[in-house]
């Protein structure tokens, strides 16, 4: 379906042409003076020079051509030469009717869908998820859903950190605590136990303790590094322990992510590409891309046009060990081989910006990707506390994601119990849904690259630019629709009518923006645009709601039109919150 502004523009172009002017002048935009008009066209101003004519005259001639337009109800030429426009109620109604019939509410699917891999989440196995991971999960999930909705083929990969020192730390800790385990017996040739020698809550304690110890005790750290090395070299018992750590930790990660409605298609990680590294390194050496520098193996990625210093991309350390870079490059290679994507998007802390610049350049220079494969870094800012510093627990420690979700849920539960008479169990479920909306909307409504302040009071408020406000609006609509059903009506069998007042028309106009907004949010990988849209939409709805008698309306035809408008508003709002990654309860 065509976008509404394109249709209005076409109509305007015809008028310019009919009046003898270049049709390119007929671009219609939303009005920046909503008090005066709904849409506007500034083409006559631009045409004045070209035609050496007063812009107001041109505008008047064009306006005359629109006298019997079925698209514009009003086209007025005003000084110094603007065209102030009002859309025809019938045309607007018809547009919404078509939207309603379309499975994507008018959003046109791409001719050539792209295959996109989104690298997000980035959890580290054996380490608890902390607030730093929430943004990647929340933003990445939303971008995945937006692009999918817009018709692309999207694969989400959590890209676990599962091959680093944390594994050696856990293994070393276990060795000290349970030295008799078969995993540490080098002579042992039998089968290792199926059960892990630790539970998730033990594992959650082990990593922080071992990590703290290694910071104070260099000998301990050296042992952990040695254990990491042995694991990576393939020592049998260590590999078996690693498998246990993976299983226990991943089950827990899945639980945590799912509490935020975050799901990955792939649970791959750094460990999956280790076997590809030797060949990749040889290839880079043989082709002359990589050279030695102070013992290390590097690829130069500097470019003449650089305005900042871009150091070489290090492929191997001087001791021959691979690095974070090496693994990311090997992962790109594997993704190209297995999926051949058109685009890979990385949703990672913006402080890794330079790092990814190096990796991308290296991948391009060495031909790991095709020239037209897009590599995109979507760096996000920090979630801060009210003091403007990175968010911490009350005690000043690192806030675990689990705690953050729980605190928000508790706060929401309190509010829901206070304000309403709702059974305990339902209140618990509703609190959970609303809390997810509060957290996610609070994050997503900011442009991703910016830092933001996590303010639990504001985020959980039912008023203002918040998730709960959006849900509240949806629930309000659902409740009216339910009452309509109780009265014997069927919302599915209603049809829209032309708006009868300003508030109704404003709501209808806001609905027509959906497809343009969604396409733009996808192209710019910008969930905050969806948030801004639904905030405006919810406001437009609530304004309309306060001005309009709906269920009490006596004229059945009129009532049916209002109900149809409500149903469409609900559908659009629910589609939008679904791509943001949360959903609305039936009541709250
Ligand atoms: N595990 C990393 C971290 O916690 C994030 C991984 C980001 N993705 C990537 N392909 N490097 O910082």
mmCIF file of C-alpha atoms in Angstrom, residues 11 13-14 17 67 80 198 244 246 250 266 290 308 317 320 370 387 487 494 501 515 518 583:
data_model
loop_
_atom_site.group_PDB
_atom_site.id
_atom_site.type_symbol
_atom_site.label_atom_id
_atom_site.label_comp_id
_atom_site.label_asym_id
_atom_site.label_seq_id
_atom_site.Cartn_x
_atom_site.Cartn_y
_atom_site.Cartn_z
ATOM 1 C CA UNK A 11 -2.581 14.549 -5.749
ATOM 2 C CA UNK A 13 1.689 17.020 -8.092
ATOM 3 C CA UNK A 14 -1.280 16.654 -10.408
ATOM 4 C CA UNK A 17 1.018 20.101 -13.370
ATOM 5 C CA UNK A 67 -11.321 22.738 -5.758
ATOM 6 C CA UNK A 80 3.673 34.400 1.532
ATOM 7 C CA UNK A 198 27.808 -27.713 41.070
ATOM 8 C CA UNK A 244 28.963 -28.650 32.517
ATOM 9 C CA UNK A 246 28.002 -24.270 29.658
ATOM 10 C CA UNK A 250 23.013 -21.426 29.511
ATOM 11 C CA UNK A 266 21.338 -19.141 17.643
ATOM 12 C CA UNK A 290 49.087 -9.826 8.091
ATOM 13 C CA UNK A 308 41.562 9.704 14.212
ATOM 14 C CA UNK A 317 49.577 -11.997 20.455
ATOM 15 C CA UNK A 320 50.688 -16.961 19.684
ATOM 16 C CA UNK A 370 31.811 -9.599 0.164
ATOM 17 C CA UNK A 387 23.635 10.415 40.159
ATOM 18 C CA UNK A 487 -23.804 -5.568 24.845
ATOM 19 C CA UNK A 494 -17.947 -2.816 12.403
ATOM 20 C CA UNK A 501 -14.599 16.028 15.174
ATOM 21 C CA UNK A 515 3.682 2.222 7.687
ATOM 22 C CA UNK A 518 7.763 1.310 10.737
ATOM 23 C CA UNK A 583 2.750 -7.185 25.575
#
